[in-house]
Short mmCIF file of C-alpha atoms in Angstrom, two decimals:
data_model
loop_
_atom_site.label_atom_id
_atom_site.label_comp_id
_atom_site.label_asym_id
_atom_site.label_seq_id
_atom_site.Cartn_x
_atom_site.Cartn_y
_atom_site.Cartn_z
CA MET G 110 -0.02 -0.05 -0.16
CA ILE G 111 2.85 2.20 0.32
CA TRP G 112 3.75 2.26 -2.80
CA ILE G 113 -0.04 3.75 -3.88
CA LEU G 114 0.77 6.29 -1.52
CA ILE G 115 3.71 6.88 -3.10
CA LEU G 116 2.49 7.28 -6.39
CA PHE G 117 -0.39 9.80 -5.10
CA LEU G 118 1.82 11.94 -3.36
CA PHE G 119 4.49 12.29 -6.23
CA ASN G 120 0.81 12.64 -8.99
CA ALA G 121 -0.22 15.66 -6.22
CA LEU G 122 3.12 16.86 -6.71
CA PHE G 123 3.26 16.55 -10.58
CA MET G 124 -0.62 18.18 -10.93
CA LEU G 125 0.67 20.99 -8.88
CA ILE G 126 3.48 21.86 -11.05
CA ILE G 127 0.37 22.00 -14.19
CA ALA G 128 -1.66 24.21 -11.81
CA ILE G 129 1.00 26.82 -11.30
CA ARG G 130 2.84 26.75 -14.62
CA GLU G 131 -0.74 27.53 -17.06
CA VAL G 132 -2.26 29.72 -13.59
CA ARG G 133 -2.39 32.41 -16.70
CA ARG G 134 -4.56 29.81 -18.96
CA PRO G 135 -6.73 28.38 -16.51
CA ALA G 136 -8.75 26.12 -19.25
CA LYS G 137 -6.13 24.66 -20.32
CA ALA G 138 -4.55 23.65 -16.61
CA LEU G 139 -8.43 22.35 -16.13
CA ASN G 140 -7.55 20.14 -19.23
CA TRP G 141 -4.29 19.04 -18.11
CA LEU G 142 -5.10 18.51 -14.46
CA ALA G 143 -8.44 16.27 -15.90
CA ILE G 144 -5.57 14.05 -17.85
CA SER G 145 -3.23 13.86 -14.75
CA LEU G 146 -5.94 12.04 -12.69
CA ILE G 147 -6.82 9.94 -15.51
CA LEU G 148 -3.43 8.84 -16.19
CA PRO G 149 -1.26 9.40 -13.42
CA ILE G 150 2.13 10.53 -13.71
CA ILE G 151 2.00 9.24 -17.63
CA GLY G 152 -0.23 12.51 -17.67
CA PHE G 153 2.21 14.40 -16.75
CA VAL G 154 4.72 13.04 -19.09
CA PHE G 155 2.66 13.48 -21.98
CA TYR G 156 2.07 17.57 -20.47
CA LEU G 157 5.98 17.97 -20.19
CA SER G 158 7.02 16.65 -23.61
CA SER G 159 4.04 18.85 -25.21
CA THR G 160 4.61 22.22 -24.21
CA ASN G 161 8.76 21.45 -23.13
CA PRO G 162 10.29 21.93 -26.82
CA VAL G 163 13.99 20.72 -26.73
CA GLY G 164 15.94 22.17 -29.51
CA ILE G 165 13.58 23.82 -31.50
CA ARG G 166 13.23 27.13 -29.91
CA SER G 167 14.08 29.20 -33.52
CA LYS G 168 14.33 32.92 -34.42
CA ASN G 169 10.76 34.81 -34.11
CA LEU G 170 10.08 35.43 -38.47
CA THR G 171 7.25 38.08 -37.48
CA SER G 172 8.13 41.62 -39.09
CA SER G 173 10.35 43.85 -37.25
CA ASN G 174 8.68 46.70 -39.13
CA LYS G 175 7.59 49.53 -37.02
CA GLU G 176 5.12 51.13 -39.22
CA PRO G 177 1.74 48.85 -39.87
CA ASP G 178 1.59 47.91 -43.27
CA GLN G 179 -1.58 50.21 -45.08
CA LEU G 180 -3.77 49.34 -47.71
CA PRO G 181 -4.50 51.03 -50.56
CA ASP G 182 -7.74 52.95 -49.91
CA SER G 183 -9.91 51.14 -51.81
CA PHE G 184 -10.33 48.23 -49.31
CA SER G 185 -12.66 48.70 -46.52
CA ARG G 186 -12.13 49.40 -43.46
CA SER G 187 -11.53 46.17 -41.54
CA ALA G 188 -9.83 45.22 -44.04
CA SER G 189 -7.00 47.61 -43.11
CA VAL G 190 -7.39 47.12 -39.76
CA ILE G 191 -6.98 43.08 -39.94
CA SER G 192 -3.86 43.85 -42.21
CA GLN G 193 -2.58 46.68 -39.77
CA ALA G 194 -3.01 44.32 -36.80
CA LEU G 195 -1.69 41.10 -38.63
CA SER G 196 1.87 43.09 -39.65
CA HIS G 197 3.46 42.29 -37.11
CA LEU G 198 2.78 38.56 -37.16
CA SER G 199 3.95 38.07 -40.46
CA VAL G 200 7.07 37.14 -41.75
CA HIS G 201 7.53 40.64 -44.11
CA GLY G 202 4.73 42.50 -43.84
CA LEU G 203 2.25 43.33 -46.54
CA ARG G 204 3.67 41.95 -50.44
CA THR G 205 2.46 42.20 -53.61
CA SER G 206 1.98 38.99 -56.09
CA LYS G 207 0.04 37.25 -58.42
CA VAL G 208 -1.93 34.02 -56.87
CA GLN G 209 -4.26 31.73 -58.02
CA PRO G 210 -5.87 29.18 -55.69
CA LEU G 211 -5.77 25.44 -56.62
CA ILE G 212 -9.04 23.31 -55.64
CA ASN G 213 -7.84 19.81 -55.81
CA GLY G 214 -4.96 17.45 -55.66
CA MET G 215 -4.59 16.61 -59.22
CA GLU G 216 -5.02 20.52 -60.49
CA THR G 217 -2.26 21.26 -58.12
CA TYR G 218 -0.02 18.13 -59.00
CA GLU G 219 0.04 19.51 -62.03
CA LYS G 220 0.60 22.68 -61.83
CA LEU G 221 3.42 21.67 -59.28
CA ILE G 222 4.98 19.34 -62.45
CA GLU G 223 4.57 22.37 -64.34
CA SER G 224 6.90 24.58 -62.24
CA LEU G 225 9.06 21.78 -61.61
CA GLN G 226 9.92 21.20 -65.13
CA SER G 227 10.79 25.12 -65.77
CA ALA G 228 13.45 25.65 -62.70
CA GLN G 229 16.46 27.08 -63.66
CA ASN G 230 18.29 27.44 -60.25
CA THR G 231 16.41 26.09 -57.45
CA ILE G 232 13.79 24.47 -56.12
CA ASP G 233 12.85 23.55 -52.17
CA LEU G 234 10.33 21.70 -50.89
CA GLU G 235 8.72 21.01 -47.35
CA TYR G 236 6.31 18.41 -46.85
CA PHE G 237 4.51 17.08 -44.09
CA ILE G 238 3.15 13.82 -45.75
CA TYR G 239 5.18 12.37 -48.91
CA ARG G 240 4.71 9.57 -50.16
CA ASP G 241 6.34 6.96 -52.18
CA ASP G 242 3.33 6.47 -54.85
CA GLN G 243 2.18 7.10 -57.69
CA VAL G 244 2.01 10.52 -56.97
CA GLY G 245 5.34 11.01 -54.70
CA ARG G 246 7.09 8.74 -57.44
CA ARG G 247 6.27 10.86 -60.44
CA ILE G 248 7.61 14.35 -58.80
CA THR G 249 10.35 12.48 -57.21
CA ASN G 250 11.65 11.46 -60.49
CA GLU G 251 11.36 15.04 -61.44
CA LEU G 252 13.34 16.60 -58.87
CA VAL G 253 16.21 14.21 -59.70
CA GLU G 254 16.43 15.23 -63.17
CA ARG G 255 16.36 18.84 -62.52
CA ALA G 256 18.98 17.82 -60.01
CA LYS G 257 20.95 16.18 -62.74
CA ALA G 258 20.63 18.81 -64.82
CA GLY G 259 22.19 20.82 -62.18
CA VAL G 260 19.06 22.54 -60.13
CA ARG G 261 19.76 22.97 -56.61
CA VAL G 262 17.19 20.79 -54.43
CA ARG G 263 16.14 20.16 -51.41
CA PHE G 264 14.11 18.37 -49.87
CA ILE G 265 12.44 18.27 -46.06
CA ARG G 266 10.24 15.78 -44.61
CA ASP G 267 8.54 15.56 -41.17
CA GLY G 268 9.57 12.39 -39.47
CA LEU G 269 6.33 11.15 -38.31
CA GLY G 270 3.93 11.97 -41.43
CA SER G 271 6.46 11.02 -43.99
CA SER G 272 7.75 8.20 -41.68
CA LYS G 273 7.52 5.01 -44.52
CA PHE G 274 8.63 6.83 -47.16
CA PRO G 275 11.61 4.56 -48.23
CA ARG G 276 14.98 4.43 -47.64
CA HIS G 277 16.04 3.58 -50.95
CA GLN G 278 14.31 6.58 -52.48
CA ILE G 279 16.38 8.85 -50.39
CA THR G 280 19.92 7.47 -51.59
CA ARG G 281 18.58 7.79 -55.13
CA MET G 282 17.32 11.46 -54.71
CA THR G 283 21.14 11.82 -52.24
CA GLU G 284 22.62 10.13 -55.04
CA ALA G 285 21.62 12.76 -57.78
CA GLY G 286 22.29 15.46 -55.67
CA ILE G 287 19.32 16.54 -54.30
CA LYS G 288 19.73 17.35 -50.34
CA CYS G 289 17.70 15.67 -47.82
CA ARG G 290 16.45 16.56 -44.17
CA THR G 291 14.13 15.63 -41.83
CA ILE G 292 12.25 17.20 -38.64
CA PHE G 293 11.84 15.57 -35.98
CA PRO G 294 12.55 11.56 -36.88
CA LEU G 295 11.39 8.87 -35.08
CA ARG G 296 14.69 7.99 -33.58
CA PHE G 297 16.97 8.17 -30.27
CA PRO G 298 17.06 11.22 -28.74
CA TRP G 299 14.54 13.21 -30.60
CA ILE G 300 12.07 10.94 -29.86
CA LEU G 301 11.83 11.29 -26.25
CA SER G 302 11.51 14.90 -26.18
CA ASN G 303 9.81 16.45 -29.28
CA TRP G 304 7.44 13.45 -29.86
CA ASN G 305 4.32 15.40 -30.32
CA TYR G 306 5.96 18.31 -32.51
CA ARG G 307 5.30 18.31 -36.52
CA ASP G 308 6.25 20.60 -39.22
CA HIS G 309 2.93 20.82 -40.40
CA CYS G 310 4.47 22.52 -43.48
CA LYS G 311 3.77 22.19 -47.25
CA ILE G 312 6.14 24.31 -48.87
CA VAL G 313 7.23 24.53 -52.31
CA THR G 314 9.80 27.27 -53.56
CA ILE G 315 10.77 27.74 -57.06
CA ASP G 316 13.66 30.47 -58.78
CA GLY G 317 12.97 32.45 -55.65
CA GLU G 318 9.95 33.47 -57.47
CA LYS G 319 7.18 30.78 -57.55
CA ALA G 320 5.99 28.93 -54.69
CA PHE G 321 3.67 26.76 -53.11
CA THR G 322 1.54 26.11 -50.09
CA GLY G 323 -1.57 25.25 -48.80
CA GLY G 324 -3.24 21.33 -47.67
CA ILE G 325 -2.30 19.74 -50.66
CA ASN G 326 0.48 17.22 -49.14
CA VAL G 327 2.27 14.77 -51.58
CA GLY G 328 -0.06 11.42 -51.75
CA TYR G 329 -2.46 9.26 -54.27
CA GLU G 330 -5.48 10.17 -52.00
CA TYR G 331 -5.36 14.20 -52.52
CA THR G 332 -6.56 13.28 -56.53
CA GLY G 333 -9.40 11.28 -54.89
CA LEU G 334 -8.80 8.66 -56.95
CA LYS G 335 -7.71 6.25 -54.37
CA PRO G 336 -10.04 3.81 -53.61
CA ASP G 337 -10.91 2.96 -50.20
CA VAL G 338 -10.34 7.23 -49.31
CA GLY G 339 -12.60 8.00 -52.06
CA TYR G 340 -13.69 12.25 -53.06
CA TRP G 341 -11.00 14.43 -52.30
CA ARG G 342 -11.70 18.17 -51.51
CA ASP G 343 -8.52 20.74 -50.83
CA THR G 344 -7.44 23.97 -51.29
CA HIS G 345 -3.64 25.01 -51.97
CA LEU G 346 -2.13 28.39 -53.58
CA TYR G 347 -0.13 28.96 -56.48
CA ILE G 348 2.02 31.96 -55.77
CA ASP G 349 4.31 33.95 -58.51
CA GLY G 350 6.35 37.20 -57.46
CA GLU G 351 7.82 38.67 -54.15
CA ALA G 352 5.71 36.81 -51.39
CA SER G 353 7.04 33.43 -52.23
CA ALA G 354 10.44 35.25 -50.45
CA ASP G 355 8.47 34.77 -47.13
CA LEU G 356 7.90 31.07 -47.74
CA GLN G 357 11.96 31.17 -48.63
CA LYS G 358 12.80 32.39 -45.13
CA ILE G 359 10.44 30.01 -43.38
CA PHE G 360 12.16 27.16 -45.35
CA GLU G 361 15.49 28.59 -44.43
CA VAL G 362 14.33 29.02 -40.53
CA HIS G 363 13.11 24.80 -41.01
CA TRP G 364 16.18 23.58 -43.04
CA GLN G 365 18.45 24.76 -40.12
CA LEU G 366 16.22 22.94 -37.65
CA ALA G 367 16.16 19.60 -40.07
CA LEU G 368 18.40 16.89 -39.25
CA PRO G 369 20.31 15.30 -42.80
CA GLU G 370 19.91 12.11 -43.62
CA ARG G 371 21.72 9.51 -42.68
CA ILE G 372 23.20 8.29 -46.17
CA LYS G 373 25.73 9.17 -48.36
CA ALA G 374 25.77 9.29 -51.76
CA ARG G 375 27.79 6.28 -53.75
CA ASN G 376 28.30 7.54 -57.22
CA GLY G 377 28.94 11.11 -55.83
CA ARG G 378 26.84 14.29 -56.47
CA LYS G 379 27.07 16.21 -60.25
CA THR G 380 25.30 19.72 -59.58
CA GLU G 381 27.30 21.41 -62.89
CA GLN G 382 25.65 19.91 -65.34
CA THR G 383 23.99 22.44 -67.82
CA HIS G 384 20.75 22.31 -69.45
CA SER G 385 20.66 20.61 -73.28
CA LYS G 386 18.98 21.11 -75.51
CA ASN G 387 17.65 17.70 -75.70
CA HIS G 388 16.84 17.81 -72.11
CA SER G 389 14.52 20.92 -72.87
CA SER G 390 13.10 19.72 -75.79
CA SER G 391 12.60 16.27 -73.48
CA ASN G 392 10.60 18.62 -70.75
CA MET G 393 9.09 20.15 -73.15
CA LYS G 394 7.26 17.07 -74.59
CA ALA G 395 6.21 16.06 -70.75
CA LEU G 396 4.40 19.14 -69.85
CA SER G 397 2.24 18.73 -73.24
CA HIS G 398 1.11 14.82 -72.62
CA LEU G 399 1.09 15.68 -68.87
CA SER G 400 -2.15 15.54 -68.79
CA THR G 401 -2.97 12.64 -71.07
CA GLU G 402 0.24 10.69 -68.34
CA TRP G 403 -1.85 11.32 -65.67
CA SER G 404 -4.65 10.10 -66.89
CA ALA G 405 -3.12 6.84 -67.54
CA GLU G 406 -1.44 6.23 -64.31
CA LEU G 407 -3.76 7.36 -61.93
CA GLY G 408 -6.89 6.43 -64.06
CA ASP G 409 -9.81 8.49 -65.60
CA THR G 410 -9.98 12.37 -64.93
CA ASN G 411 -13.19 12.93 -66.47
CA ASP G 412 -15.19 12.68 -63.24
CA ILE G 413 -12.87 13.40 -60.62
CA HIS G 414 -14.26 16.86 -59.11
CA THR G 415 -16.43 18.89 -60.21
CA THR G 416 -15.14 21.82 -58.52
CA GLN G 417 -14.82 24.67 -60.52
CA SER G 418 -10.93 26.41 -60.04
CA THR G 419 -9.76 29.67 -62.13
CA ASP G 420 -6.50 29.59 -64.47
CA SER G 421 -5.96 32.80 -63.81
CA LEU G 422 -3.50 34.73 -61.80
CA ASN G 423 -4.78 37.65 -59.84
CA LYS G 424 -2.81 40.74 -58.49
CA ALA G 425 -3.11 40.27 -54.75
CA TYR G 426 -1.67 42.18 -51.82
CA ILE G 427 -0.27 39.49 -48.82
CA GLN G 428 1.26 38.46 -45.96
CA THR G 429 2.85 35.26 -44.94
CA LEU G 430 2.16 33.64 -41.48
CA GLU G 431 3.67 31.28 -39.74
CA GLY G 432 2.86 29.42 -36.61
CA ASN G 433 6.29 27.80 -34.76
CA PRO G 434 6.07 25.92 -31.29
CA GLY G 435 9.41 27.50 -30.62
CA ILE G 436 7.99 30.98 -29.73
CA PRO G 437 5.93 31.64 -27.22
CA THR G 438 3.28 33.56 -29.54
CA PRO G 439 0.77 31.27 -30.92
CA VAL G 440 0.97 33.06 -34.33
CA ILE G 441 -1.36 31.83 -35.99
CA ARG G 442 -4.79 31.29 -33.23
CA GLU G 443 -4.10 35.27 -32.74
CA ALA G 444 -4.53 35.67 -36.66
CA TYR G 445 -8.14 34.04 -36.44
CA PHE G 446 -8.72 35.69 -33.49
CA ILE G 447 -8.32 39.26 -35.12
CA CYS G 448 -10.04 38.38 -38.25
CA LEU G 449 -12.87 37.41 -36.48
CA SER G 450 -13.22 40.10 -33.95
CA GLN G 451 -12.27 42.88 -36.99
CA ALA G 452 -14.98 41.24 -39.85
CA SER G 453 -18.02 42.90 -40.30
CA ARG G 454 -20.45 41.57 -42.45
CA SER G 455 -19.75 37.57 -43.19
CA ILE G 456 -17.25 35.01 -42.07
CA ASP G 457 -16.95 31.38 -44.32
CA ILE G 458 -14.58 29.43 -42.66
CA THR G 459 -13.74 25.25 -43.56
CA THR G 460 -11.89 23.09 -41.68
CA PRO G 461 -11.28 19.68 -41.27
CA TYR G 462 -10.70 19.84 -38.07
CA PHE G 463 -12.40 21.98 -34.94
CA ILE G 464 -11.45 22.48 -31.29
CA PRO G 465 -11.20 25.71 -30.41
CA ASP G 466 -10.10 27.18 -27.32
CA GLU G 467 -12.31 29.49 -25.55
CA ASP G 468 -11.33 32.62 -26.55
CA ILE G 469 -11.76 31.66 -30.92
CA LEU G 470 -15.23 30.17 -29.56
CA MET G 471 -15.94 33.99 -28.39
CA ALA G 472 -14.17 35.27 -31.11
CA LEU G 473 -17.40 33.84 -33.01
CA LYS G 474 -20.08 33.97 -30.89
CA THR G 475 -19.47 37.91 -30.01
CA ALA G 476 -19.25 37.98 -34.82
CA VAL G 477 -22.56 36.83 -34.74
CA ALA G 478 -23.90 39.15 -32.24
CA ARG G 479 -22.44 42.40 -33.79
CA GLY G 480 -24.97 41.11 -36.88
CA VAL G 481 -21.56 39.27 -38.94
CA ARG G 482 -22.71 35.94 -40.96
CA VAL G 483 -20.76 33.41 -39.52
CA ARG G 484 -20.85 29.93 -41.90
CA LEU G 485 -18.55 27.13 -40.44
CA LEU G 486 -18.30 24.33 -43.07
CA VAL G 487 -16.77 20.84 -41.60
CA PRO G 488 -16.44 17.17 -42.48
CA LEU G 489 -19.34 14.86 -41.32
CA ASN G 490 -17.44 11.91 -40.95
CA VAL G 491 -14.11 13.33 -40.10
CA ASP G 492 -11.29 10.69 -40.13
CA LYS G 493 -9.87 10.77 -36.65
CA LYS G 494 -12.80 9.70 -34.68
CA ILE G 495 -11.32 11.15 -31.35
CA VAL G 496 -11.31 14.58 -33.39
CA GLU G 497 -15.03 14.08 -34.27
CA ALA G 498 -16.06 13.32 -31.01
CA ALA G 499 -14.40 16.41 -29.32
CA SER G 500 -15.59 18.59 -32.03
CA ARG G 501 -19.31 17.81 -31.90
CA THR G 502 -19.24 19.38 -27.89
CA TYR G 503 -18.32 22.88 -29.40
CA PHE G 504 -21.18 22.96 -32.24
CA GLY G 505 -24.25 23.15 -29.70
CA GLU G 506 -23.49 26.73 -27.63
CA LEU G 507 -22.13 27.66 -31.67
CA LEU G 508 -25.65 26.82 -33.13
CA GLU G 509 -27.24 29.13 -29.93
CA ALA G 510 -25.43 31.75 -30.70
CA GLY G 511 -26.17 31.96 -34.06
CA VAL G 512 -23.47 30.40 -36.46
CA LYS G 513 -24.48 28.48 -39.27
CA ILE G 514 -22.81 24.40 -38.93
CA TYR G 515 -23.00 22.35 -42.25
CA GLN G 516 -21.32 18.75 -42.53
CA TYR G 517 -19.51 18.19 -45.50
CA ASN G 518 -20.67 14.54 -46.81
CA LYS G 519 -19.59 14.44 -50.35
CA GLY G 520 -16.05 12.66 -49.36
CA MET G 521 -13.10 14.14 -47.04
CA LEU G 522 -12.77 17.32 -46.97
CA HIS G 523 -9.38 18.34 -46.28
CA ALA G 524 -9.36 22.52 -47.19
CA LYS G 525 -8.46 24.81 -45.09
CA GLN G 526 -10.17 28.49 -45.98
CA MET G 527 -11.34 31.60 -44.41
CA THR G 528 -13.05 34.29 -46.22
CA ILE G 529 -13.58 37.79 -44.45
CA ASP G 530 -16.20 40.45 -46.06
CA GLY G 531 -15.70 39.57 -49.12
CA GLU G 532 -12.40 41.32 -49.31
CA ILE G 533 -9.63 38.61 -47.58
CA ALA G 534 -9.36 35.44 -48.39
CA GLU G 535 -6.79 32.96 -46.52
CA ILE G 536 -5.31 29.86 -46.92
CA GLY G 537 -3.14 27.41 -45.51
CA ALA G 538 -1.96 24.28 -43.52
CA ALA G 539 -3.20 25.13 -40.24
CA ASN G 540 -6.17 23.66 -38.60
CA TRP G 541 -8.79 25.26 -36.23
CA ASP G 542 -7.07 22.98 -33.50
CA LEU G 543 -4.62 23.49 -30.55
CA ARG G 544 -2.63 21.21 -32.15
CA SER G 545 -2.32 23.90 -34.99
CA PHE G 546 -2.43 26.90 -32.85
CA ARG G 547 0.60 25.34 -30.54
CA LEU G 548 2.02 22.19 -31.83
CA SER G 549 2.81 22.65 -34.94
CA TYR G 550 5.10 24.00 -37.54
CA GLU G 551 2.33 25.95 -39.67
CA THR G 552 1.76 28.73 -42.43
CA CYS G 553 -1.17 30.51 -44.36
CA GLU G 554 -1.69 33.59 -46.23
CA PHE G 555 -3.51 35.85 -45.59
CA ILE G 556 -4.83 37.26 -49.20
CA TYR G 557 -6.30 40.92 -49.88
CA SER G 558 -8.35 40.78 -52.97
CA SER G 559 -12.20 40.83 -53.81
CA ASP G 560 -11.35 38.71 -56.76
CA VAL G 561 -9.63 35.99 -54.92
CA ALA G 562 -12.31 35.78 -52.20
CA GLU G 563 -14.99 35.49 -54.70
CA ASP G 564 -13.53 33.02 -56.03
CA LEU G 565 -13.33 31.27 -52.85
CA THR G 566 -16.53 32.24 -51.72
CA LYS G 567 -18.44 30.94 -54.92
CA GLN G 568 -16.13 27.50 -54.57
CA PHE G 569 -17.74 27.10 -50.40
CA GLU G 570 -21.24 27.68 -51.73
CA ARG G 571 -20.38 24.90 -54.43
CA ASP G 572 -19.34 22.75 -51.25
CA LEU G 573 -22.58 23.62 -48.82
CA ASN G 574 -24.62 21.67 -52.23
CA ASP G 575 -22.61 18.72 -51.06
CA SER G 576 -23.45 19.07 -47.05
CA VAL G 577 -26.14 19.22 -44.65
CA PRO G 578 -26.65 21.80 -41.82
CA LEU G 579 -26.12 21.10 -38.60
CA ARG G 580 -29.29 21.58 -36.60
CA ILE G 581 -29.86 21.78 -32.63
CA GLU G 582 -32.16 18.46 -32.94
CA ASP G 583 -29.62 16.73 -34.16
CA LEU G 584 -27.00 16.88 -31.03
CA THR G 585 -30.16 16.70 -28.60
CA ARG G 586 -30.59 12.68 -30.21
CA ARG G 587 -27.60 11.85 -28.99
CA SER G 588 -27.94 9.10 -26.70
CA LEU G 589 -25.87 9.74 -23.24
CA SER G 590 -23.32 7.36 -23.89
CA GLN G 591 -22.59 9.50 -27.01
CA ARG G 592 -22.36 12.90 -24.92
CA VAL G 593 -20.36 10.68 -22.39
CA MET G 594 -17.77 9.75 -24.91
CA GLU G 595 -17.90 12.96 -26.71
CA GLN G 596 -16.84 14.57 -23.31
CA GLY G 597 -14.61 12.80 -22.62
CA ALA G 598 -13.09 13.70 -26.32
CA ARG G 599 -12.62 16.69 -25.12
CA LEU G 600 -10.40 16.38 -22.25
CA PHE G 601 -7.79 15.52 -24.29
CA SER G 602 -7.89 18.43 -26.72
CA PRO G 603 -4.45 19.36 -25.96
CA LEU G 604 -3.15 16.87 -27.30
CA LEU G 605 -5.36 16.06 -30.43
#
């Protein structure tokens, strides 16, 4: 019996430490105290591993500009206030570039491969998930070809999300001259201290002039053709212009954080090769037959998506934000709060995972109280059941406050986007949950353009046609056991 008493005393001490450390965030403290009660000692270990990043503290990428950014007078007051407020949270401040929202995987991969084939000097890629399947091998082959042609190629993958990426492909890439690194690999000693921190970014920069970012990783499932996954709805962003420099800066910081792969090239590196006419000719030929090749490799693409996207580039003002667990400010959470609190007419949010904190909840409810139309689009069936259960515990109070909630039921909804007042659009990798706010490296782009906002609003309306509205009656019909399980899942929100 003495060991039970010792265990109790130790756990009480650990809970006291949690309470003292989180005194400024009572909701978070209560969550961790509950976890420690349910999982004595183990709960405290989880707490330490998710709140004490070891070796990941990095440079604060937020802007040091003392003068706030100013949009042209043609923008509304809410857009001007939001851009000024986000100025010091962004990597550089306002940039001007041309952008194109990409609203499915097939379109994104075609645009990406076209851009990779045109690369002349540098290619930098960073992905949470990078698979060695039909899509991954196609992109890897292109990277190898560009590296052999003399383009400097660097590749970062997350140690968990891309843990199944095979070693033979890393060896092949390295031997071609590609520099490969991993953030938080699943090996000793990093797995002991930083297992809960992940690189959730999706970044590609090309020649310092073009960039891609958003919610789409590299994998067959993102095409919507994988039989056991089905239809996949996602959003990505193509950037042409100076705003790509901000994503390049984020990549450079993450490159210093990542660890080199433990593989040496056997055949040496050949990075000084020049571009030949034959190689350029083969690239143009491959580009002209790209759609045909995709159809042959991935199947019939005619009915993959009913979503519509513009082929034109829109000039826009852009601010790039980075969520970084190595700095104390939860940048993306703060940016979302600013947008919700300053919107004057409308807010449309699409997210696959919705586990907000109390401040975000209050911002959503007070936006409705100000007369703002707030619509939230989430999946009907979430791929992570514990997240789905926890999310449902927030819907009741939002519906009662007047937030309109819709559940997408056509397939997998993985898009992360928001539009504000018909002038501001946000596209990124971050979800509306505590993991994206505090535990993961994330990126998001705030785009000031009525044309881009209009395109995304139209896409949101099309998505609503494939959704069902959630009603209070739907929640009240849940059984007692379902409600208990959902409340239990909510306790683990700091880890989800």
